[in-house]
GROMACS .gro file of C-alpha atoms in nm:
model
  436
    1MET     CA    1   9.302  28.102  22.285
    2GLN     CA    2   9.077  27.995  22.001
    3ASN     CA    3   9.005  28.083  21.640
    4ASP     CA    4   8.654  28.150  21.510
    5THR     CA    5   8.619  27.776  21.451
    6PRO     CA    6   8.857  27.480  21.475
    7PRO     CA    7   9.083  27.441  21.166
    8ASN     CA    8   8.910  27.123  21.045
    9LYS     CA    9   8.564  27.282  21.073
   10ARG     CA   10   8.686  27.593  20.895
   11ILE     CA   11   8.798  27.374  20.606
   12LEU     CA   12   8.455  27.211  20.590
   13SER     CA   13   8.292  27.553  20.600
   14LEU     CA   14   8.521  27.670  20.321
   15LYS     CA   15   8.415  27.376  20.104
   16LYS     CA   16   8.052  27.481  20.142
   17SER     CA   17   8.104  27.851  20.080
   18LEU     CA   18   8.355  27.872  19.794
   19PRO     CA   19   8.357  27.744  19.435
   20LEU     CA   20   8.567  27.436  19.498
   21SER     CA   21   8.589  27.337  19.133
   22VAL     CA   22   8.889  27.570  19.113
   23ILE     CA   23   9.026  27.493  19.460
   24ASP     CA   24   9.000  27.115  19.407
   25ARG     CA   25   9.216  27.137  19.098
   26ILE     CA   26   9.481  27.350  19.267
   27ILE     CA   27   9.489  27.247  19.634
   28PRO     CA   28   9.485  26.878  19.737
   29ALA     CA   29   9.225  26.753  19.982
   30ASN     CA   30   9.315  26.805  20.352
   31ASP     CA   31   9.590  27.049  20.255
   32LEU     CA   32   9.646  27.329  20.507
   33LEU     CA   33   9.595  27.583  20.230
   34ARG     CA   34   9.226  27.482  20.223
   35ASP     CA   35   9.201  27.674  20.552
   36PHE     CA   36   9.105  28.030  20.458
   37VAL     CA   37   9.276  28.186  20.762
   38TYR     CA   38   9.601  27.996  20.713
   39ARG     CA   39   9.595  28.076  20.341
   40ARG     CA   40   9.582  28.452  20.414
   41LEU     CA   41   9.872  28.413  20.656
   42TRP     CA   42  10.066  28.216  20.393
   43ILE     CA   43  10.007  28.483  20.125
   44SER     CA   44  10.120  28.753  20.369
   45ILE     CA   45  10.438  28.556  20.440
   46LEU     CA   46  10.499  28.518  20.065
   47ILE     CA   47  10.468  28.893  20.002
   48SER     CA   48  10.671  28.993  20.307
   49SER     CA   49  10.943  28.742  20.218
   50PHE     CA   50  10.963  28.879  19.864
   51GLY     CA   51  11.029  29.222  20.008
   52ALA     CA   52  11.281  29.080  20.253
   53GLN     CA   53  11.484  28.947  19.960
   54ILE     CA   54  11.525  29.304  19.837
   55THR     CA   55  11.650  29.422  20.175
   56LEU     CA   56  11.870  29.111  20.210
   57LEU     CA   57  12.065  29.226  19.903
   58ALA     CA   58  12.010  29.601  19.891
   59LEU     CA   59  12.115  29.683  20.249
   60PRO     CA   60  12.457  29.507  20.246
   61LEU     CA   61  12.519  29.612  19.884
   62THR     CA   62  12.452  29.972  19.984
   63ALA     CA   63  12.715  29.931  20.255
   64ALA     CA   64  12.968  29.735  20.049
   65VAL     CA   65  12.945  29.915  19.713
   66LEU     CA   66  12.806  30.262  19.780
   67LEU     CA   67  12.964  30.328  20.121
   68HIS     CA   68  13.275  30.106  20.065
   69ALA     CA   69  13.236  29.927  20.399
   70THR     CA   70  13.523  29.721  20.538
   71PRO     CA   71  13.470  29.359  20.659
   72THR     CA   72  13.471  29.489  21.017
   73GLN     CA   73  13.200  29.743  20.933
   74MET     CA   74  12.996  29.470  20.762
   75GLY     CA   75  13.032  29.261  21.075
   76LEU     CA   76  12.916  29.551  21.290
   77LEU     CA   77  12.613  29.604  21.061
   78THR     CA   78  12.512  29.241  21.107
   79PHE     CA   79  12.579  29.266  21.481
   80MET     CA   80  12.347  29.569  21.510
   81GLU     CA   81  12.064  29.365  21.355
   82ILE     CA   82  12.120  29.085  21.606
   83PHE     CA   83  12.190  29.282  21.924
   84PRO     CA   84  11.822  29.376  21.989
   85TYR     CA   85  11.736  29.005  22.018
   86VAL     CA   86  11.986  28.970  22.301
   87LEU     CA   87  11.874  29.293  22.463
   88LEU     CA   88  11.496  29.264  22.431
   89SER     CA   89  11.393  28.901  22.376
   90LEU     CA   90  11.336  28.801  22.738
   91PRO     CA   91  11.126  29.101  22.849
   92SER     CA   92  10.932  29.099  22.521
   93GLY     CA   93  10.837  28.735  22.580
   94VAL     CA   94  10.680  28.816  22.916
   95TRP     CA   95  10.495  29.108  22.757
   96LEU     CA   96  10.371  28.900  22.463
   97ASP     CA   97  10.211  28.648  22.697
   98ARG     CA   98   9.990  28.933  22.822
   99VAL     CA   99   9.878  29.088  22.491
  100ARG     CA  100   9.717  28.981  22.163
  101LYS     CA  101   9.979  28.865  21.915
  102LEU     CA  102   9.826  28.951  21.577
  103PRO     CA  103   9.821  29.332  21.632
  104VAL     CA  104  10.188  29.317  21.736
  105TYR     CA  105  10.269  29.121  21.419
  106ILE     CA  106  10.089  29.375  21.197
  107SER     CA  107  10.249  29.676  21.370
  108GLY     CA  108  10.589  29.518  21.316
  109GLU     CA  109  10.540  29.491  20.940
  110ILE     CA  110  10.450  29.861  20.926
  111ALA     CA  111  10.741  29.968  21.148
  112ILE     CA  112  11.000  29.780  20.940
  113SER     CA  113  10.860  29.933  20.621
  114LEU     CA  114  10.926  30.279  20.766
  115ALA     CA  115  11.279  30.182  20.873
  116VAL     CA  116  11.386  30.052  20.531
  117ALA     CA  117  11.221  30.348  20.355
  118SER     CA  118  11.445  30.582  20.555
  119VAL     CA  119  11.754  30.453  20.369
  120PRO     CA  120  11.662  30.583  20.021
  121ILE     CA  121  11.536  30.906  20.177
  122ALA     CA  122  11.871  30.957  20.354
  123TRP     CA  123  12.055  30.873  20.030
  124TRP     CA  124  11.846  31.123  19.835
  125LEU     CA  125  11.925  31.390  20.097
  126ASP     CA  126  12.296  31.295  20.078
  127ILE     CA  127  12.316  31.212  20.449
  128LEU     CA  128  12.342  30.833  20.424
  129THR     CA  129  12.634  30.692  20.626
  130MET     CA  130  12.730  30.362  20.788
  131PRO     CA  131  12.604  30.484  21.130
  132TRP     CA  132  12.266  30.545  20.962
  133LEU     CA  133  12.264  30.185  20.839
  134TYR     CA  134  12.363  30.067  21.188
  135ILE     CA  135  12.058  30.246  21.330
  136VAL     CA  136  11.829  30.101  21.063
  137GLY     CA  137  11.968  29.753  21.129
  138PHE     CA  138  11.910  29.797  21.503
  139LEU     CA  139  11.551  29.915  21.447
  140ILE     CA  140  11.475  29.619  21.219
  141GLY     CA  141  11.617  29.381  21.478
  142ALA     CA  142  11.426  29.549  21.762
  143VAL     CA  143  11.094  29.523  21.580
  144ASN     CA  144  11.158  29.162  21.476
  145THR     CA  145  11.237  29.074  21.837
  146THR     CA  146  10.872  29.125  21.930
  147ALA     CA  147  10.681  29.111  21.601
  148GLY     CA  148  10.879  28.809  21.479
  149THR     CA  149  10.803  28.620  21.798
  150ALA     CA  150  10.438  28.722  21.773
  151ALA     CA  151  10.427  28.592  21.414
  152GLN     CA  152  10.549  28.250  21.523
  153ILE     CA  153  10.284  28.234  21.795
  154VAL     CA  154  10.008  28.343  21.553
  155LEU     CA  155  10.086  28.029  21.351
  156THR     CA  156  10.009  27.810  21.655
  157GLN     CA  157   9.676  27.992  21.692
  158ILE     CA  158   9.579  27.891  21.340
  159VAL     CA  159   9.734  27.547  21.286
  160PRO     CA  160   9.686  27.235  21.503
  161ARG     CA  161  10.006  27.137  21.681
  162GLU     CA  162  10.025  26.796  21.513
  163ARG     CA  163  10.054  26.974  21.176
  164LEU     CA  164  10.320  27.228  21.275
  165ILE     CA  165  10.603  27.067  21.074
  166GLU     CA  166  10.375  27.069  20.768
  167ALA     CA  167  10.289  27.435  20.833
  168HIS     CA  168  10.653  27.536  20.876
  169ALA     CA  169  10.742  27.349  20.557
  170LYS     CA  170  10.467  27.537  20.369
  171ASN     CA  171  10.586  27.865  20.518
  172ALA     CA  172  10.934  27.779  20.399
  173LEU     CA  173  10.785  27.710  20.056
  174ALA     CA  174  10.633  28.060  20.058
  175THR     CA  175  10.971  28.198  20.151
  176SER     CA  176  11.139  27.987  19.884
  177GLY     CA  177  10.905  28.115  19.614
  178SER     CA  178  11.017  28.467  19.699
  179GLU     CA  179  11.379  28.353  19.708
  180VAL     CA  180  11.355  28.226  19.350
  181ALA     CA  181  11.207  28.541  19.197
  182GLY     CA  182  11.307  28.790  19.467
  183PRO     CA  183  11.686  28.809  19.418
  184ALA     CA  184  11.662  28.846  19.041
  185THR     CA  185  11.397  29.116  19.083
  186ALA     CA  186  11.606  29.281  19.352
  187GLY     CA  187  11.911  29.271  19.126
  188ALA     CA  188  11.714  29.429  18.842
  189LEU     CA  189  11.577  29.700  19.072
  190ILE     CA  190  11.923  29.768  19.211
  191LYS     CA  191  12.067  29.793  18.860
  192LEU     CA  192  11.784  30.021  18.745
  193LEU     CA  193  11.739  30.240  19.054
  194GLY     CA  194  12.042  30.178  19.272
  195ALA     CA  195  12.053  29.976  19.595
  196PRO     CA  196  11.907  30.246  19.823
  197LEU     CA  197  11.603  30.325  19.607
  198ALA     CA  198  11.527  29.953  19.563
  199LEU     CA  199  11.441  29.946  19.933
  200PHE     CA  200  11.126  30.144  19.861
  201ALA     CA  201  10.986  29.827  19.701
  202ASP     CA  202  11.033  29.636  20.027
  203ALA     CA  203  10.851  29.911  20.217
  204VAL     CA  204  10.551  29.884  19.983
  205LEU     CA  205  10.543  29.504  20.006
  206LEU     CA  206  10.554  29.512  20.386
  207LEU     CA  207  10.260  29.752  20.395
  208THR     CA  208  10.071  29.515  20.162
  209SER     CA  209  10.149  29.224  20.395
  210ALA     CA  210  10.017  29.422  20.691
  211ALA     CA  211   9.694  29.498  20.502
  212ILE     CA  212   9.639  29.125  20.435
  213LEU     CA  213   9.706  29.034  20.799
  214ARG     CA  214   9.444  29.285  20.915
  215LYS     CA  215   9.177  29.070  20.748
  216ILE     CA  216   9.266  28.769  20.964
  217LYS     CA  217   9.029  28.713  21.255
  218ILE     CA  218   9.163  28.535  21.561
  219HIS     CA  219   8.971  28.538  21.888
  220GLU     CA  220   9.242  28.539  22.151
  221ILE     CA  221   9.145  28.587  22.513
  222ARG     CA  222   9.428  28.696  22.736
  223VAL     CA  223   9.375  28.637  23.107
  224VAL     CA  224   9.657  28.777  23.318
  225ALA     CA  225   9.665  28.655  23.675
  226GLN     CA  226   9.606  28.923  23.936
  227ASP     CA  227   9.929  28.824  24.109
  228ALA     CA  228  10.130  28.836  23.784
  229ASN     CA  229  10.486  28.953  23.839
  230PHE     CA  230  10.719  29.049  23.554
  231TRP     CA  231  11.043  28.910  23.695
  232ARG     CA  232  10.880  28.595  23.830
  233ASP     CA  233  10.718  28.529  23.493
  234LEU     CA  234  11.050  28.589  23.315
  235LYS     CA  235  11.227  28.342  23.545
  236GLU     CA  236  10.948  28.090  23.489
  237GLY     CA  237  11.023  28.089  23.115
  238LEU     CA  238  11.396  28.043  23.175
  239LYS     CA  239  11.330  27.768  23.428
  240PHE     CA  240  11.103  27.580  23.188
  241VAL     CA  241  11.373  27.580  22.919
  242ALA     CA  242  11.646  27.479  23.164
  243HIS     CA  243  11.446  27.174  23.279
  244ASN     CA  244  11.354  27.053  22.931
  245GLN     CA  245  11.627  26.840  22.771
  246ILE     CA  246  11.499  26.892  22.418
  247LEU     CA  247  11.491  27.273  22.451
  248VAL     CA  248  11.840  27.280  22.606
  249ALA     CA  249  11.980  27.066  22.324
  250LEU     CA  250  11.806  27.280  22.061
  251ALA     CA  251  11.934  27.604  22.217
  252ILE     CA  252  12.295  27.482  22.216
  253THR     CA  253  12.303  27.334  21.867
  254VAL     CA  254  12.110  27.608  21.688
  255GLY     CA  255  12.305  27.871  21.882
  256ILE     CA  256  12.637  27.733  21.753
  257TRP     CA  257  12.492  27.715  21.401
  258GLN     CA  258  12.387  28.083  21.430
  259MET     CA  259  12.744  28.177  21.519
  260ALA     CA  260  12.879  27.996  21.211
  261TYR     CA  261  12.604  28.131  20.984
  262ASN     CA  262  12.648  28.495  21.084
  263ALA     CA  263  13.025  28.475  21.045
  264ALA     CA  264  12.978  28.351  20.688
  265LEU     CA  265  12.698  28.597  20.618
  266VAL     CA  266  12.925  28.893  20.692
  267VAL     CA  267  13.168  28.804  20.410
  268GLN     CA  268  12.938  28.646  20.147
  269ILE     CA  269  12.855  28.971  19.965
  270LEU     CA  270  13.216  29.092  19.994
  271PHE     CA  271  13.344  28.761  19.853
  272ALA     CA  272  13.099  28.780  19.563
  273THR     CA  273  13.172  29.142  19.470
  274ARG     CA  274  13.543  29.170  19.552
  275THR     CA  275  13.689  28.821  19.506
  276LEU     CA  276  13.461  28.690  19.230
  277GLY     CA  277  13.407  29.034  19.073
  278LEU     CA  278  13.028  29.002  19.046
  279SER     CA  279  12.816  29.311  18.982
  280GLU     CA  280  12.519  29.396  19.204
  281HIS     CA  281  12.285  29.255  18.938
  282ALA     CA  282  12.489  28.935  18.908
  283VAL     CA  283  12.479  28.891  19.287
  284GLY     CA  284  12.100  28.915  19.269
  285LEU     CA  285  12.087  28.649  18.998
  286SER     CA  286  12.320  28.425  19.201
  287TYR     CA  287  12.086  28.441  19.499
  288VAL     CA  288  11.817  28.277  19.286
  289CYS     CA  289  12.013  27.958  19.361
  290MET     CA  290  11.923  27.999  19.728
  291GLY     CA  291  11.558  28.017  19.630
  292VAL     CA  292  11.589  27.698  19.428
  293GLY     CA  293  11.744  27.522  19.727
  294THR     CA  294  11.468  27.648  19.957
  295VAL     CA  295  11.196  27.534  19.715
  296LEU     CA  296  11.348  27.187  19.694
  297ALA     CA  297  11.394  27.159  20.071
  298SER     CA  298  11.043  27.291  20.139
  299MET     CA  299  10.890  27.032  19.907
  300ILE     CA  300  11.074  26.738  20.062
  301GLY     CA  301  11.144  26.869  20.415
  302ASN     CA  302  10.831  26.726  20.576
  303ARG     CA  303  10.890  26.383  20.419
  304VAL     CA  304  11.261  26.382  20.510
  305SER     CA  305  11.175  26.475  20.868
  306LYS     CA  306  10.917  26.196  20.892
  307HIS     CA  307  11.157  25.943  20.741
  308LEU     CA  308  11.469  26.034  20.941
  309GLY     CA  309  11.305  26.194  21.242
  310PRO     CA  310  11.335  26.564  21.333
  311GLY     CA  311  11.669  26.515  21.509
  312LEU     CA  312  11.854  26.348  21.222
  313CYS     CA  313  11.697  26.590  20.975
  314MET     CA  314  11.850  26.881  21.169
  315ILE     CA  315  12.192  26.710  21.179
  316LEU     CA  316  12.175  26.666  20.801
  317GLY     CA  317  12.102  27.041  20.776
  318PHE     CA  318  12.414  27.128  20.979
  319LEU     CA  319  12.625  26.907  20.754
  320LEU     CA  320  12.492  27.055  20.428
  321CYS     CA  321  12.565  27.410  20.547
  322ALA     CA  322  12.920  27.308  20.643
  323ILE     CA  323  12.983  27.157  20.299
  324GLY     CA  324  12.857  27.473  20.127
  325TRP     CA  325  13.077  27.711  20.327
  326GLY     CA  326  13.379  27.483  20.288
  327LEU     CA  327  13.328  27.462  19.912
  328LEU     CA  328  13.325  27.842  19.878
  329ALA     CA  329  13.630  27.880  20.103
  330ILE     CA  330  13.846  27.687  19.852
  331ALA     CA  331  13.673  27.807  19.533
  332PRO     CA  332  13.896  27.972  19.269
  333ALA     CA  333  13.836  28.333  19.168
  334ASN     CA  334  13.700  28.246  18.821
  335GLN     CA  335  13.392  28.092  18.659
  336LEU     CA  336  13.427  27.783  18.878
  337GLY     CA  337  13.420  28.011  19.180
  338ILE     CA  338  13.095  28.166  19.062
  339ILE     CA  339  12.946  27.817  19.023
  340ALA     CA  340  13.071  27.733  19.374
  341PHE     CA  341  12.903  28.047  19.508
  342GLY     CA  342  12.570  27.938  19.360
  343LEU     CA  343  12.613  27.582  19.489
  344MET     CA  344  12.695  27.714  19.836
  345LEU     CA  345  12.369  27.909  19.836
  346VAL     CA  346  12.175  27.597  19.733
  347LEU     CA  347  12.333  27.380  20.005
  348PHE     CA  348  12.287  27.651  20.268
  349ALA     CA  349  11.921  27.693  20.176
  350ILE     CA  350  11.848  27.320  20.194
  351GLY     CA  351  12.035  27.288  20.521
  352GLY     CA  352  11.867  27.593  20.673
  353VAL     CA  353  11.518  27.464  20.590
  354PHE     CA  354  11.596  27.119  20.733
  355ILE     CA  355  11.717  27.283  21.054
  356PHE     CA  356  11.442  27.534  21.111
  357ILE     CA  357  11.123  27.352  21.017
  358ASN     CA  358  11.217  27.096  21.282
  359PHE     CA  359  11.359  27.340  21.537
  360LEU     CA  360  11.047  27.558  21.531
  361ALA     CA  361  10.805  27.264  21.537
  362LEU     CA  362  10.989  27.091  21.824
  363ARG     CA  363  11.004  27.410  22.028
  364GLN     CA  364  10.634  27.476  21.984
  365ALA     CA  365  10.533  27.113  22.038
  366VAL     CA  366  10.687  27.091  22.387
  367THR     CA  367  10.565  27.432  22.509
  368PRO     CA  368  10.231  27.478  22.691
  369GLU     CA  369  10.011  27.750  22.541
  370PRO     CA  370  10.036  27.995  22.838
  371LEU     CA  371  10.417  27.993  22.804
  372LEU     CA  372  10.443  28.028  22.425
  373GLY     CA  373  10.548  28.394  22.430
  374ARG     CA  374  10.813  28.349  22.696
  375ILE     CA  375  10.955  28.025  22.560
  376THR     CA  376  10.963  28.153  22.202
  377SER     CA  377  11.147  28.467  22.312
  378THR     CA  378  11.375  28.277  22.551
  379MET     CA  379  11.477  28.032  22.279
  380ARG     CA  380  11.534  28.311  22.028
  381TRP     CA  381  11.747  28.486  22.289
  382LEU     CA  382  11.953  28.176  22.365
  383THR     CA  383  12.008  28.078  22.001
  384LEU     CA  384  12.101  28.433  21.896
  385LEU     CA  385  12.341  28.503  22.185
  386PRO     CA  386  12.630  28.352  21.983
  387ALA     CA  387  12.514  28.517  21.657
  388GLY     CA  388  12.643  28.866  21.738
  389PRO     CA  389  12.992  28.746  21.838
  390GLY     CA  390  12.986  28.526  21.527
  391ALA     CA  391  12.929  28.832  21.306
  392LEU     CA  392  13.208  29.027  21.478
  393ILE     CA  393  13.445  28.729  21.455
  394GLY     CA  394  13.362  28.688  21.087
  395GLY     CA  395  13.432  29.054  21.015
  396TRP     CA  396  13.756  29.052  21.214
  397LEU     CA  397  13.884  28.732  21.051
  398GLY     CA  398  13.788  28.861  20.706
  399GLU     CA  399  13.969  29.192  20.752
  400HIS     CA  400  14.287  29.054  20.912
  401PHE     CA  401  14.323  28.709  20.755
  402GLY     CA  402  14.105  28.712  20.444
  403LEU     CA  403  13.748  28.629  20.348
  404ARG     CA  404  13.829  28.262  20.282
  405ILE     CA  405  13.946  28.214  20.641
  406THR     CA  406  13.608  28.334  20.768
  407LEU     CA  407  13.429  28.085  20.540
  408GLY     CA  408  13.664  27.809  20.658
  409PHE     CA  409  13.586  27.903  21.019
  410SER     CA  410  13.212  27.869  20.953
  411CYS     CA  411  13.266  27.535  20.780
  412ALA     CA  412  13.472  27.397  21.070
  413CYS     CA  413  13.215  27.512  21.329
  414ALA     CA  414  12.924  27.352  21.141
  415MET     CA  415  13.118  27.028  21.082
  416LEU     CA  416  13.198  26.998  21.451
  417LEU     CA  417  12.838  27.081  21.534
  418ALA     CA  418  12.708  26.801  21.310
  419PHE     CA  419  12.957  26.559  21.471
  420PHE     CA  420  12.860  26.642  21.829
  421ALA     CA  421  12.487  26.658  21.749
  422TRP     CA  422  12.515  26.306  21.601
  423HIS     CA  423  12.658  26.187  21.933
  424ASN     CA  424  12.398  26.373  22.140
  425LYS     CA  425  12.133  26.121  22.246
  426THR     CA  426  11.866  26.388  22.293
  427ILE     CA  427  11.894  26.533  21.941
  428ARG     CA  428  11.962  26.207  21.759
  429GLY     CA  429  11.686  26.030  21.953
  430ILE     CA  430  11.402  26.261  21.843
  431LYS     CA  431  11.207  26.043  21.600
  432SER     CA  432  10.879  26.236  21.600
  433LEU     CA  433  10.716  26.544  21.751
  434PRO     CA  434  10.668  26.496  22.127
  435GLN     CA  435  10.320  26.534  22.274
  436LEU     CA  436  10.237  26.753  22.574
   0.00000   0.00000   0.00000
């Protein structure tokens, strides 16, 4: 699969065809954003991420505040968003290796916009219920199972493999920019319009992202062998992962982290609104802290990874998340608790960026191009298998033992994960991106 021209030649062509007096002042030489195709992808990610921040707050706030959801119901809502990954990831990976990825990516943006737009419509018609939100969550997860995987592969079609960590760090920076302004904007929209109607903004932004992606040109030639067999191809992807020590280690460690993360995620909004007494608008302002953490981590993530190595950088990410969840678990229900909530979001954001820019780059670096669809889907499947049970455990612990116990559970899991990852020679020994 090839682009119109190699990335370095596209940059040279861009220098000849655009007024670089402006670009030179804004974008450093040899920066990936000099590549016109990557820059469009980056802008699309920025816009889509901004909309995602609205849904990140508006959907659970609709459940928690408007529909008075219990911790168990919040856990089930999170589970319904995750379950499609477990159900569909493996077959979708085989399918993606046989089709063009960019159209799948674009269709996914449009489909999710329609799903989130159904929530305010149902609210306006007075038929919005928790089962409706479960269905919407499932649809979002189902679309992301294929379109999200396709999006990750599209990046490898645009960016040279040796610059994947840099690309993922820049993508995280796009996400972090939306996380700084997005939550505050979401909080204002929720305060002005109500949580359900705020979701219309996400629908519009997703459609805008899809329109930008349609302008990207990628020449991808898919050649499917005449003797191609669905089940054999699926097993080939699983076999490749099982025989690669790095992929096995990544699947185990990130899978455990997903369990801890989704347990904490279930109770975060409930803790903020019911224990700390924050309004919907105040929750939105608090989530700006997560954007600040993501911006910081995105700016330094590539350098930290080069200095420590991808393995140690991931271990540091596990540890930072554990500290954040532990801090919130013991936070008092007063102003100090609100500060602790913001600090937890900062630490989680930094830790999450350190984990995923290296996880994604390592996974892509060790995977041959013909297997990218299957391996991406297989790894997403493996790492998200524990996420659903994590969400259900978090909801159950929160309802029967209290929200703090759930946060303590997540902290303990992430602490143990950091400890065992430190003693794992495969993870700790990764000093740079491997070469195929």
